[in-house]
Short mmCIF file of C-alpha atoms and ligand atoms in Angstrom, two decimals:
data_model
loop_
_atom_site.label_atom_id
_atom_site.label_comp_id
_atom_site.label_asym_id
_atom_site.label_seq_id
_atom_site.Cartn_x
_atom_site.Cartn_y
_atom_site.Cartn_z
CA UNK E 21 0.00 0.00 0.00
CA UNK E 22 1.04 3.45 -1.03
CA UNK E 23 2.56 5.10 1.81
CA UNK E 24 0.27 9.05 2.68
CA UNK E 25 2.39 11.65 2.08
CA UNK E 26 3.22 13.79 5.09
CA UNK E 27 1.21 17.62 5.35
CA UNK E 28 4.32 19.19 4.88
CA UNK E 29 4.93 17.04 1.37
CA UNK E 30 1.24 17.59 0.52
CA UNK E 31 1.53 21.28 1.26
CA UNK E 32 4.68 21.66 -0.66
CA UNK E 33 3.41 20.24 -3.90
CA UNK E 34 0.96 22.58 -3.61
CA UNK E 35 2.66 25.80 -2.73
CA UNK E 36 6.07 25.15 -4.45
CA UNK E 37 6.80 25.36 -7.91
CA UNK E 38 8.05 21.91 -9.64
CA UNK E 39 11.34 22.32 -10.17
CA UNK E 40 12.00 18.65 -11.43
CA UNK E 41 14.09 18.23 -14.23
CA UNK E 42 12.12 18.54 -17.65
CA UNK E 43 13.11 15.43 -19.07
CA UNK E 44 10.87 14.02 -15.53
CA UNK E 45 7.90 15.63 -16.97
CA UNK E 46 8.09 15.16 -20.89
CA UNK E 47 6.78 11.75 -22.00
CA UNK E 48 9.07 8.68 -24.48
CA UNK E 49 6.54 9.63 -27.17
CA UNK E 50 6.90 13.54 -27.07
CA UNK E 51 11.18 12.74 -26.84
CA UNK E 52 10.95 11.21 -30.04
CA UNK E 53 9.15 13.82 -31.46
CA UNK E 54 11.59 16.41 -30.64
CA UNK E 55 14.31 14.00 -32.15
CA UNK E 56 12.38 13.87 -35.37
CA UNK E 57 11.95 17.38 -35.24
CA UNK E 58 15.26 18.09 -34.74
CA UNK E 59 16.60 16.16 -37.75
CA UNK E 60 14.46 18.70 -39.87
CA UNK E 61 16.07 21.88 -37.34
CA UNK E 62 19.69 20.33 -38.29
CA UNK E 63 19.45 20.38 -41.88
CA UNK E 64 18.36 24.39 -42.19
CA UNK E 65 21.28 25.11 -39.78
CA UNK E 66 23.95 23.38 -42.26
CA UNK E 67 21.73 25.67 -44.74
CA UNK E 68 21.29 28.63 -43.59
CA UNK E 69 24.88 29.63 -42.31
CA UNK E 70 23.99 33.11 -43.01
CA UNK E 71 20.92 35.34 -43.34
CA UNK E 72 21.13 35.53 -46.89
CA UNK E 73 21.13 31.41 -46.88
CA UNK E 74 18.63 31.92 -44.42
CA UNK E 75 16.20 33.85 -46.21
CA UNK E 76 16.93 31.29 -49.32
CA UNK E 77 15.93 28.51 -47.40
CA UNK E 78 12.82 29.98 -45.67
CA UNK E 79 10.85 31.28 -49.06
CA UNK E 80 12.02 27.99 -50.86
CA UNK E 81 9.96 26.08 -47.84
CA UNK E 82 7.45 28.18 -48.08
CA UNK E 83 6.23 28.57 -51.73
CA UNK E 84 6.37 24.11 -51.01
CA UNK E 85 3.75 25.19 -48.70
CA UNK E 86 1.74 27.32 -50.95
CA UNK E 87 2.70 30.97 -49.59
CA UNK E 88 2.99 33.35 -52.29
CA UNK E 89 5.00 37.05 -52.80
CA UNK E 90 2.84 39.81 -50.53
CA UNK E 91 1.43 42.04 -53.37
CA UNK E 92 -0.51 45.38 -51.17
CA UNK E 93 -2.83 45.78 -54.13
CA UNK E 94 -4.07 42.47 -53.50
CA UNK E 95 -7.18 41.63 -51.59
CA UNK E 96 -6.46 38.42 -49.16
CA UNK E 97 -8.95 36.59 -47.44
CA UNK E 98 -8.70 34.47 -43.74
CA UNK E 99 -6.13 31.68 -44.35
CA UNK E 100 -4.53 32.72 -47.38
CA UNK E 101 -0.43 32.63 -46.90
CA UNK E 102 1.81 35.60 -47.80
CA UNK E 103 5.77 35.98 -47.78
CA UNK E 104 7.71 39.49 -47.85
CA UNK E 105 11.49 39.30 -48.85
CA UNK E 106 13.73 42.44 -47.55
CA UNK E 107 16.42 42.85 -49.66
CA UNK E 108 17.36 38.46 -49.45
CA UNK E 109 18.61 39.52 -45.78
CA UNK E 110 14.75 39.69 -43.85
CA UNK E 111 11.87 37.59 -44.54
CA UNK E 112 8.32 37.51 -43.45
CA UNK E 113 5.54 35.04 -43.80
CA UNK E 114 1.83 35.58 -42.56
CA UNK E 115 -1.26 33.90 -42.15
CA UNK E 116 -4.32 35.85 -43.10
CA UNK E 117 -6.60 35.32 -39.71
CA UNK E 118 -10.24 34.65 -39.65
CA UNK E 119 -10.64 38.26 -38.12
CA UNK E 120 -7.23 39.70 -39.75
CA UNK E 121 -6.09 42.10 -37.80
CA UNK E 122 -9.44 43.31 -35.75
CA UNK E 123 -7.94 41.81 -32.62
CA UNK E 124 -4.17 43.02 -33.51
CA UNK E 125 -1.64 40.58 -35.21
CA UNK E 126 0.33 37.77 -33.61
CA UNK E 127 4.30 37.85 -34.16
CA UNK E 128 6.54 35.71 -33.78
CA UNK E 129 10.15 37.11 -34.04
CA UNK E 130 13.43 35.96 -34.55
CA UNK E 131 16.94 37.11 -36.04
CA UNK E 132 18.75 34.98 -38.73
CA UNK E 133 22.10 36.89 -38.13
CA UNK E 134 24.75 35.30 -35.92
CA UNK E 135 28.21 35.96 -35.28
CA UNK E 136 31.06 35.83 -38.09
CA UNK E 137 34.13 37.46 -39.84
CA UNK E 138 33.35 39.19 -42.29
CA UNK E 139 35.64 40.64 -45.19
CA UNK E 140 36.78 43.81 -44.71
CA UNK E 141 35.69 46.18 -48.12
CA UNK E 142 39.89 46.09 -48.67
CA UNK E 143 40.23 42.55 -47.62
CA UNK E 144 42.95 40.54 -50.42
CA UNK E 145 46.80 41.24 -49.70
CA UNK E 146 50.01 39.50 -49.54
CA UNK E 147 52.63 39.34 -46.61
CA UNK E 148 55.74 36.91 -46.65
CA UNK E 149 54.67 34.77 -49.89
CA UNK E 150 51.20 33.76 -48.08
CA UNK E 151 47.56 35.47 -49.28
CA UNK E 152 45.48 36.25 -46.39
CA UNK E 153 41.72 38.18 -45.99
CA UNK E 154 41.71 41.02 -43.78
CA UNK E 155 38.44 40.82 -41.73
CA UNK E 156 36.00 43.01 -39.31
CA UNK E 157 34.14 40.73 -36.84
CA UNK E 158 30.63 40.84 -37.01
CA UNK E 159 28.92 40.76 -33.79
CA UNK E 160 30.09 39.60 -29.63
CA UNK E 161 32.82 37.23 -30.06
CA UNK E 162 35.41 35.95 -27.93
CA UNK E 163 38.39 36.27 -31.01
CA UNK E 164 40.18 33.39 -30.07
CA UNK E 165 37.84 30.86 -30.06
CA UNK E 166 37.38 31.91 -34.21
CA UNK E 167 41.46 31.09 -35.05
CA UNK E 168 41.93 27.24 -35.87
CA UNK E 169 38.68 26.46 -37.01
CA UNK E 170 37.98 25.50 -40.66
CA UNK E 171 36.10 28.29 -42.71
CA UNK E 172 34.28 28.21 -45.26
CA UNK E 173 33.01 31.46 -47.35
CA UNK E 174 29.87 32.60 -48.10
CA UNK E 175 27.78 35.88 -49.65
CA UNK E 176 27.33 37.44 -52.58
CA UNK E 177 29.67 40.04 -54.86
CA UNK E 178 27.74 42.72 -56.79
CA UNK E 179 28.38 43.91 -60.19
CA UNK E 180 28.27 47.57 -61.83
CA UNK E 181 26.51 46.04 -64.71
CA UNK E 182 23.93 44.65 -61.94
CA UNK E 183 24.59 41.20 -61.54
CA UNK E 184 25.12 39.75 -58.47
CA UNK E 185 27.36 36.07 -58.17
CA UNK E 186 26.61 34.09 -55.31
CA UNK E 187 29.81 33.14 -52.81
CA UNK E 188 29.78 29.51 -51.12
CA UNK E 189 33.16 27.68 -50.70
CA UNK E 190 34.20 25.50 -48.24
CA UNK E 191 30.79 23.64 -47.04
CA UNK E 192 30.89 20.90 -50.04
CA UNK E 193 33.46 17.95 -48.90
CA UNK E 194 35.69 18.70 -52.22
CA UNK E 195 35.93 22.20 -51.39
CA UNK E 196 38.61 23.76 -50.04
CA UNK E 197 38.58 25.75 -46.60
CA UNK E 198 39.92 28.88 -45.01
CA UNK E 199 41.47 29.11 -40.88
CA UNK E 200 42.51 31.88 -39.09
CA UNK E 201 46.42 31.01 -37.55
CA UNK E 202 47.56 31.01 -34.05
CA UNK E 203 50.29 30.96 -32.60
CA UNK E 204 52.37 27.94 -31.11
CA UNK E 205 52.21 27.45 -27.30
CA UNK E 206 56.15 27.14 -27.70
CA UNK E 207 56.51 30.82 -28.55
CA UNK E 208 53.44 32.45 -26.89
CA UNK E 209 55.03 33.43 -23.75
CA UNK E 210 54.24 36.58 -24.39
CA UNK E 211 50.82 36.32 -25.58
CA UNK E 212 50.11 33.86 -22.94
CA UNK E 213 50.46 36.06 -20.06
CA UNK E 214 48.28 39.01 -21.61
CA UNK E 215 44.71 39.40 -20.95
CA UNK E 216 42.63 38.03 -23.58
CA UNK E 217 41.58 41.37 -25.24
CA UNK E 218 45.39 41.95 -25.54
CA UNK E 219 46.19 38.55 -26.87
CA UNK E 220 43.51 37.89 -29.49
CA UNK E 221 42.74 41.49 -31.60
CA UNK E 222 40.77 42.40 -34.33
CA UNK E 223 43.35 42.36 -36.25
CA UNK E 224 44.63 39.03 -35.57
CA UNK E 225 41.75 38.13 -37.39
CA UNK E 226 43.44 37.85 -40.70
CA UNK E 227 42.53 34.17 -43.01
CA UNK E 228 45.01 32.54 -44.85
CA UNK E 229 43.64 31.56 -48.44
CA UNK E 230 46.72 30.97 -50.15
CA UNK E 231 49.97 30.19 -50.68
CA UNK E 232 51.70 29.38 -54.30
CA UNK E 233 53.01 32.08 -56.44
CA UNK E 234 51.37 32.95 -60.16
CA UNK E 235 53.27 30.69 -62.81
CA UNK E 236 56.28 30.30 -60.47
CA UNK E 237 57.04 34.13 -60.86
CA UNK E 238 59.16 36.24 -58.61
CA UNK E 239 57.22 39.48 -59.28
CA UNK E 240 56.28 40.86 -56.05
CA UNK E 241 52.69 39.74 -55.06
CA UNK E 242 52.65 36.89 -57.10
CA UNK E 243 50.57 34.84 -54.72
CA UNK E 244 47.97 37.01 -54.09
CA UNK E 245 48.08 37.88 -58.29
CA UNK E 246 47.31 33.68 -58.27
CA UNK E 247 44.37 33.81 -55.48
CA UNK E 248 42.69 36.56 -57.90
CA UNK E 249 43.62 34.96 -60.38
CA UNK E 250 41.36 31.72 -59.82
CA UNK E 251 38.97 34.09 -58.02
CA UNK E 252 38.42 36.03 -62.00
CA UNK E 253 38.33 32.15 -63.12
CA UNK E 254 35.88 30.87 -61.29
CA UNK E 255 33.90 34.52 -60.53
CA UNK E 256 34.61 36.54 -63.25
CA UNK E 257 35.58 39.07 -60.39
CA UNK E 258 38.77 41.52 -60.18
CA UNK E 259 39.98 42.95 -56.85
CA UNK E 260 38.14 46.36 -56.74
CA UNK E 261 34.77 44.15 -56.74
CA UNK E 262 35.31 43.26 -53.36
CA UNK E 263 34.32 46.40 -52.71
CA UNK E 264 30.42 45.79 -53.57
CA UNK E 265 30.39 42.32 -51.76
CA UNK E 266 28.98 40.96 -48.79
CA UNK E 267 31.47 38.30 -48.15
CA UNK E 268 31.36 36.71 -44.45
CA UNK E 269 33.76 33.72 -43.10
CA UNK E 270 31.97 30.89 -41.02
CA UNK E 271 32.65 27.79 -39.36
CA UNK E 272 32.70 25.33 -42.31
CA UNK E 273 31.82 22.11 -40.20
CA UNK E 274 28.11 20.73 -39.91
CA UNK E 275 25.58 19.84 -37.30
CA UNK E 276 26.21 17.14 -35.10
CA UNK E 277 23.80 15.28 -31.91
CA UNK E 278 26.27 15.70 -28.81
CA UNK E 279 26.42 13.00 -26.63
CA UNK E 280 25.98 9.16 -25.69
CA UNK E 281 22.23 9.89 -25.65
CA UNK E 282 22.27 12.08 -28.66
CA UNK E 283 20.27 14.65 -26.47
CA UNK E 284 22.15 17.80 -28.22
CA UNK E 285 22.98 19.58 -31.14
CA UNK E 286 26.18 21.43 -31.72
CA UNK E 287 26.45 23.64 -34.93
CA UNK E 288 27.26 27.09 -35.77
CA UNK E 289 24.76 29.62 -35.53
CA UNK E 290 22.24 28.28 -32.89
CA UNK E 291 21.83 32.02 -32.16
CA UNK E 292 19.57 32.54 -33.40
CA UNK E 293 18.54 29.82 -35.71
CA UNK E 294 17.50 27.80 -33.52
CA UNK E 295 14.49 30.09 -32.55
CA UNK E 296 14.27 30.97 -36.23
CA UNK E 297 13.20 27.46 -37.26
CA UNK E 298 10.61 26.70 -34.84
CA UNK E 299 8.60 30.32 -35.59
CA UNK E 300 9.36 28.93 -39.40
CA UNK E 301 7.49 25.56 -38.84
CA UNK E 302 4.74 27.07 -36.25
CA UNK E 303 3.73 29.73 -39.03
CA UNK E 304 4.26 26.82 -41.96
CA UNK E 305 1.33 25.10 -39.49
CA UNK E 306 -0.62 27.37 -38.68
CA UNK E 307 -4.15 26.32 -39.83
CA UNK E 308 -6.83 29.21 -40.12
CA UNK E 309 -5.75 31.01 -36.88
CA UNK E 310 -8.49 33.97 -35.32
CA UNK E 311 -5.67 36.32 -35.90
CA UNK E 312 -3.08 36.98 -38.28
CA UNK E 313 -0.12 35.37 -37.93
CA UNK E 314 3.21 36.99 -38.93
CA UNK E 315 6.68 35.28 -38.26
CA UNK E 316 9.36 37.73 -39.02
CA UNK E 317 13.19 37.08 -39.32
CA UNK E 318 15.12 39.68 -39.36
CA UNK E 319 18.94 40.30 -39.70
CA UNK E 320 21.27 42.64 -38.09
CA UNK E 321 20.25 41.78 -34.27
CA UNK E 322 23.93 40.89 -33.54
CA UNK E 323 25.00 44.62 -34.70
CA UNK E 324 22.38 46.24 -32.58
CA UNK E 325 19.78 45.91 -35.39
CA UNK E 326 19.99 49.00 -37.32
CA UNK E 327 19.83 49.35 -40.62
CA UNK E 328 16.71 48.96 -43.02
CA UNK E 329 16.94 44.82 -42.31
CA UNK E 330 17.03 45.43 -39.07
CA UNK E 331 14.41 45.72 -36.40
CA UNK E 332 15.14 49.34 -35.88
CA UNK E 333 13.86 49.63 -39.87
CA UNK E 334 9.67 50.23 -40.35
CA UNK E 335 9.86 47.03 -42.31
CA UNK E 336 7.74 44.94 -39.91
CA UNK E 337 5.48 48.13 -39.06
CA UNK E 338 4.82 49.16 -42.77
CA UNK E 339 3.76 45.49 -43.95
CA UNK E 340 1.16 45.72 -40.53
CA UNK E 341 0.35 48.45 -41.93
CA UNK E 342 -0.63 47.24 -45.09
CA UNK E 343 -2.75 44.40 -43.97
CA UNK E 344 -4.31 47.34 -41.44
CA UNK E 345 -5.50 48.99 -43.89
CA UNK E 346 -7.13 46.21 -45.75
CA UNK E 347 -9.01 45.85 -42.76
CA UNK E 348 -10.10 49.35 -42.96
CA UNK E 349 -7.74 49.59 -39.50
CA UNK E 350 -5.00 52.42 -38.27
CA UNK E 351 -1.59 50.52 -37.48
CA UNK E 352 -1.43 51.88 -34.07
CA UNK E 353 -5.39 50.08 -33.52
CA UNK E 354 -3.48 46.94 -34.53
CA UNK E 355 -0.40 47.18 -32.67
CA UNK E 356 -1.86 47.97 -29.26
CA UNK E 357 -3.60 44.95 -29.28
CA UNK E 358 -0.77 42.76 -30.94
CA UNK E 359 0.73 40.49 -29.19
CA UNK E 360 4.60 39.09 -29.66
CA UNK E 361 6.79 36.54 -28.80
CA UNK E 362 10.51 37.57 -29.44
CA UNK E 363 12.09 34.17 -30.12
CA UNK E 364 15.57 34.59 -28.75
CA UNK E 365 17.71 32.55 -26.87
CA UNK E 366 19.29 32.32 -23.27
CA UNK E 367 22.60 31.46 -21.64
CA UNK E 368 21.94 27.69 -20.53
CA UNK E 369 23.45 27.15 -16.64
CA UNK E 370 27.25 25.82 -17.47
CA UNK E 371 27.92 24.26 -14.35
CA UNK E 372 31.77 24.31 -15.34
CA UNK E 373 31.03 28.47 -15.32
CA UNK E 374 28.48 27.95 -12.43
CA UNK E 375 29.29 31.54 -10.87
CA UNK E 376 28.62 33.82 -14.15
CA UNK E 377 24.93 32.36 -12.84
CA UNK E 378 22.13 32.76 -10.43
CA UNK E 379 21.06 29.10 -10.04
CA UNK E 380 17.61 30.14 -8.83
CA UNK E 381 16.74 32.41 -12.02
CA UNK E 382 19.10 30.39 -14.42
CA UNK E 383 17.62 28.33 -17.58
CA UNK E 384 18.80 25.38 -17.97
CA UNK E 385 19.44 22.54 -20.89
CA UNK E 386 16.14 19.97 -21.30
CA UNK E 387 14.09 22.20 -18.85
CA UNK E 388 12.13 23.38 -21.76
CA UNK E 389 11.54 26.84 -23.64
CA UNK E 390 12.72 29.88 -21.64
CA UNK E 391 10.67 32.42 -21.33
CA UNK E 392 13.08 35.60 -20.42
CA UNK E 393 10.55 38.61 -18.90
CA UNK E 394 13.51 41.13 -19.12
CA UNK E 395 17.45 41.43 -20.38
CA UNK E 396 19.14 44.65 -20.36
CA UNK E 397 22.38 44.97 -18.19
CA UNK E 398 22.60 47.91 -14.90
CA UNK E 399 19.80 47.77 -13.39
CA UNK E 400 17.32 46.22 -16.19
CA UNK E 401 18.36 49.44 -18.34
CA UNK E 402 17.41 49.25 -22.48
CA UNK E 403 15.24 46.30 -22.03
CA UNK E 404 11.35 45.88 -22.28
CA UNK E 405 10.36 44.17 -18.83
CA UNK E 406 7.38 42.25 -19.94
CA UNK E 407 4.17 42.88 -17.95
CA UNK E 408 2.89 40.67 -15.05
CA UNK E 409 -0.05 40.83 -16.73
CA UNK E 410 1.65 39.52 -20.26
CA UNK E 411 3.33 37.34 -18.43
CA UNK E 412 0.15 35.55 -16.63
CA UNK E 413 -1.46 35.28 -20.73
CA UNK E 414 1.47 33.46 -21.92
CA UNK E 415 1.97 30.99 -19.03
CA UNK E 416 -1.86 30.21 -19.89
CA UNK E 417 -1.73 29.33 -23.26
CA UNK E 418 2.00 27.10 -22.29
CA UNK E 419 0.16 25.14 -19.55
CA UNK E 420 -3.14 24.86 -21.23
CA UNK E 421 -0.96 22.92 -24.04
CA UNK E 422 1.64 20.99 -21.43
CA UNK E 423 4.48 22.93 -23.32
CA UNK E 424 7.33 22.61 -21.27
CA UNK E 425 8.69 25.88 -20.05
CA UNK E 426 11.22 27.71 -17.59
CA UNK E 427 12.14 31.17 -16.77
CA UNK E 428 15.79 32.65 -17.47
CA UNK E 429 17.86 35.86 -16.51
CA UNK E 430 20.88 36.03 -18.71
CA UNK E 431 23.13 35.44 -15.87
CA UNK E 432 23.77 36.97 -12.74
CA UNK E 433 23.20 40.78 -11.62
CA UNK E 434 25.73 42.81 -13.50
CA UNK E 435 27.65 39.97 -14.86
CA UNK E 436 27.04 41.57 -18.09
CA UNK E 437 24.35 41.42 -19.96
CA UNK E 438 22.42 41.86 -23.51
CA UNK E 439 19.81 42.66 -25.41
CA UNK E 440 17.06 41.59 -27.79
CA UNK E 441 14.77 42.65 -30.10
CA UNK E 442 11.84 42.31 -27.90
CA UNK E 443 12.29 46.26 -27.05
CA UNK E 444 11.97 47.34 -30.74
CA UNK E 445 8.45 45.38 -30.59
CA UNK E 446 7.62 46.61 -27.82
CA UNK E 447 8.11 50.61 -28.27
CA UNK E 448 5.69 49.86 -31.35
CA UNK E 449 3.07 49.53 -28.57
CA UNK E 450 2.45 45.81 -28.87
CA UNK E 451 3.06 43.52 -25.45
CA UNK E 452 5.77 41.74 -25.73
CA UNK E 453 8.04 39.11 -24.07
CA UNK E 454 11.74 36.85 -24.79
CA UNK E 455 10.73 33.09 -25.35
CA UNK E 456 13.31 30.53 -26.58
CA UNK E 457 16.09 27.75 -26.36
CA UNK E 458 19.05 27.93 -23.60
CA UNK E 459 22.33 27.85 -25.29
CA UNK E 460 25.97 26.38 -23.85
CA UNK E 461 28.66 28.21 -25.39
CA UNK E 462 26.20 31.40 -27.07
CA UNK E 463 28.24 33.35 -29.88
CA UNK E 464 31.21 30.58 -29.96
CA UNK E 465 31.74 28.38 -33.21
CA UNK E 466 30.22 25.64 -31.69
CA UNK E 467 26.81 26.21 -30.04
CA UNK E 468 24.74 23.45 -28.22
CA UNK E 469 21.25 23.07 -27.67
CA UNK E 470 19.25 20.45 -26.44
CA UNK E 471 16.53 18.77 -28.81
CA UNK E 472 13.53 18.77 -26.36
CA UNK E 473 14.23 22.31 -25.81
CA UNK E 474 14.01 23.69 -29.43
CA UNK E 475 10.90 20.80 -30.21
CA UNK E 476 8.78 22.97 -26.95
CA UNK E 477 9.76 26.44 -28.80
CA UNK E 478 8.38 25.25 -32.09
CA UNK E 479 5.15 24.20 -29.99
CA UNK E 480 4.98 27.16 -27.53
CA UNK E 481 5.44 29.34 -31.05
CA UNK E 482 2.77 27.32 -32.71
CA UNK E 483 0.63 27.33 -29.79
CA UNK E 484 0.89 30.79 -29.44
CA UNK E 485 -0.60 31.54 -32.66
CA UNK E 486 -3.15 29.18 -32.71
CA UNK E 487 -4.92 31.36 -29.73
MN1 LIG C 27 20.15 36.15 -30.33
MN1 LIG C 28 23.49 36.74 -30.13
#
């Protein structure tokens, strides 16, 4: 006979929050979902590298699923499925709701952007008979972790006479690759005992593509003449064209499960793919929702998001507009009662790094979706603190469902900090709040995520817009 749990026991299960481990409260069937999931999540990572891959990828999957090009003199009626490409760097894809956008829109929002090299405008030159790219890091990056790592080279190179030739070396297993050098442990005595902003610059962060001289010459630049030379071969390109390119170098290896138990994923770019591809799939599936459903994915988050495919642009805002109007609505009717989840992700609790974190606020790998209510850094400053009253809405609809969820600060008080786009949403007058997938290692080569985690974003994303 089952032993009666004590008053105190009883009392507790009813007062305290259940802080079992996630994988405790997720069933075998709902694991294997997230596994098969996850095979789909693995193959756009190894595909969509950058946001211009990204953007590819995402209007390729959805024209399969019958969206079609946004056209504003076009009447659209409740579940009809619309895409909007900015510039190949931003995408978004809506659902036409039953009441449009009556009851405000639902968003779903995450960046395609992560952290790179890219080529400076000047980057080809020649020092001591090797060719190297000078580069300007894109984004928060610890430098060193980005030397020794194969590279491969992606982007695009734009012609006066308009063309534009699409960049992608190093990801096919023929291809050749790029690496950044470092320097021997033997003679780094020096760099050794420097802090690591000292050791590892900017300008460190110089790629070695080459190395034999033009025809055996002894002219002076001869191996850089032979790079651009194969580079005119192959592209058609000559050296001043690098200065309408956007040419970016990134970690050339794929995906791979991490682990005995295969319970992980480590790739580049989980930042923020890995949000990206669940608000893909939950839009690709939404059926008839009461609202419109718009998942956006924008570019440029990692910079501070400026620029026009940024969230700082009126890209987002003018298409809401748009469909507003349709509706015979104001855009700032329709944002005030729009709703948003920014799809961003977390620092997962390294317990190797246990005291960057506050264990009681942490998120943590296979405890679900993270829902983050503010980031910022001193003293919760350029964040948007979501609501309690936001808040209480959204852990409805994740209970309601069973999605499995947690709560995350990015680290501990004034160990740092960052920021989303959540704010940019937010100062449109829409409610707002940070929901995504805890991340070991965030901005390094090598991300890792946990499968379970990314399946209960898709569904929180999905469920979400099926209010
Ligand atoms: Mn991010
Ligand atoms: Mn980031």
């Amino acid at each position: 006979m089952e032993k009666e749990k004590s008053q105190s026991a009883q009392l507790k299960e009813k007062l305290f929050m259940n802080r079992k481990s996630g994988m405790l409260k997720v069933s075998a069937e709902e694991i294997k979902k997230a596994d098969e999931f996850c095979e789909g999540y693995k193959n756009f990572l190894d595909n969509a590298k950058t946001e211009r891959d990204a953007v590819k990828f995402v209007i390729a999957k959805a024209q399969e699923n019958g969206f079609s090009e946004y056209d504003s003199n076009k009447t659209y009626n409740a579940g009809d499925k619309v895409y909007v490409n900015n510039r190949n760097m931003a995408v978004m894809l809506a659902v036409i709701g039953k009441n449009g956008t009556k009851n405000g829109v639902r968003l779903g929002i995450a960046h395609i952007d992560s952290p790179r090299l890219d080529l400076k405008p000047n980057p080809l030159y020649e020092s001591n008979n090797l060719a190297m790219f000078k580069t300007h890091y894109y984004g928060g990056i610890k430098k060193y972790q980005w030397t020794t790592v194969p590279l491969a080279i992606h982007g695009v190179v734009a012609l006066k006479d308009g063309s534009v030739i699409d960049v992608n070396i190093g990801e096919d297993e023929k291809d050749p690759c790029f690496v950044v050098t470092d320097l021997l442990p033997h003679l780094a005595v020096e760099q050794m005992s420097q802090v690591m902003t000292k050791a590892f610059t900017g300008e460190h962060l110089n790629v070695l593509i080459g190395s034999r001289p033009f025809n055996n010459d002894e002219e002076s630049e001869s191996v850089k003449l032979n790079v651009m030379n194969i580079l005119f071969e192959k592209y058609g390109i000559v050296e001043e064209d690098f200065l309408s390119a956007d040419l970016t170098m990134v970690p050339a290896m794929n995906s791979k499960d991490i682990g005995f138990d295969r319970s992980m994923i480590g790739g580049y770019g989980h930042d923020d793919k890995v949000c990206a591809y669940p608000a893909l799939m939950a839009v690709l599936d939404a059926k008839e929702p009461d609202s419109t459903v718009i998942t956006v994915l924008t570019d440029r988050e990692e910079i501070g998001s400026d620029g026009n495919t940024g969230m700082k642009s009126t890209y987002m805002a003018d298409f809401i507009a748009d469909l507003a109007k349709a509706d015979g609505m104001e855009l700032r009717h329709v944002m005030a009662k729009s709703t948003c989840l920014s799809a961003d992700v977390n620092a997962a609790f390294d317990p190797t790094y246990a005291s960057a974190f506050e264990a009681n606020n942490a998120c943590y790998i296979n405890n679900g979706a993270v829902i983050t209510k503010y980031t910022g850094s001193g003293g919760k400053y350029s964040t948007s603190d979501a609501s309690a009253e936001y808040m209480a809405k959204i852990r409805k609809i994740l209970d309601d469902k069973n999605v499995l969820w947690q709560t995350g600060e990015l680290g501990k008080v004034d160990g740092g900090g960052g920021g989303t786009i959540a704010k940019f949403v937010a100062n449109l007058n829409a409610d707002v709040v940070d929901l995504g997938v805890p991340v070991l290692s965030m901005h390094a080569p090598f991300e890792v995520v946990s499968k379970i985690d990314v399946y209960e974003t898709y569904r929180a994303l999905y469920e979400f817009y099926c209010v």
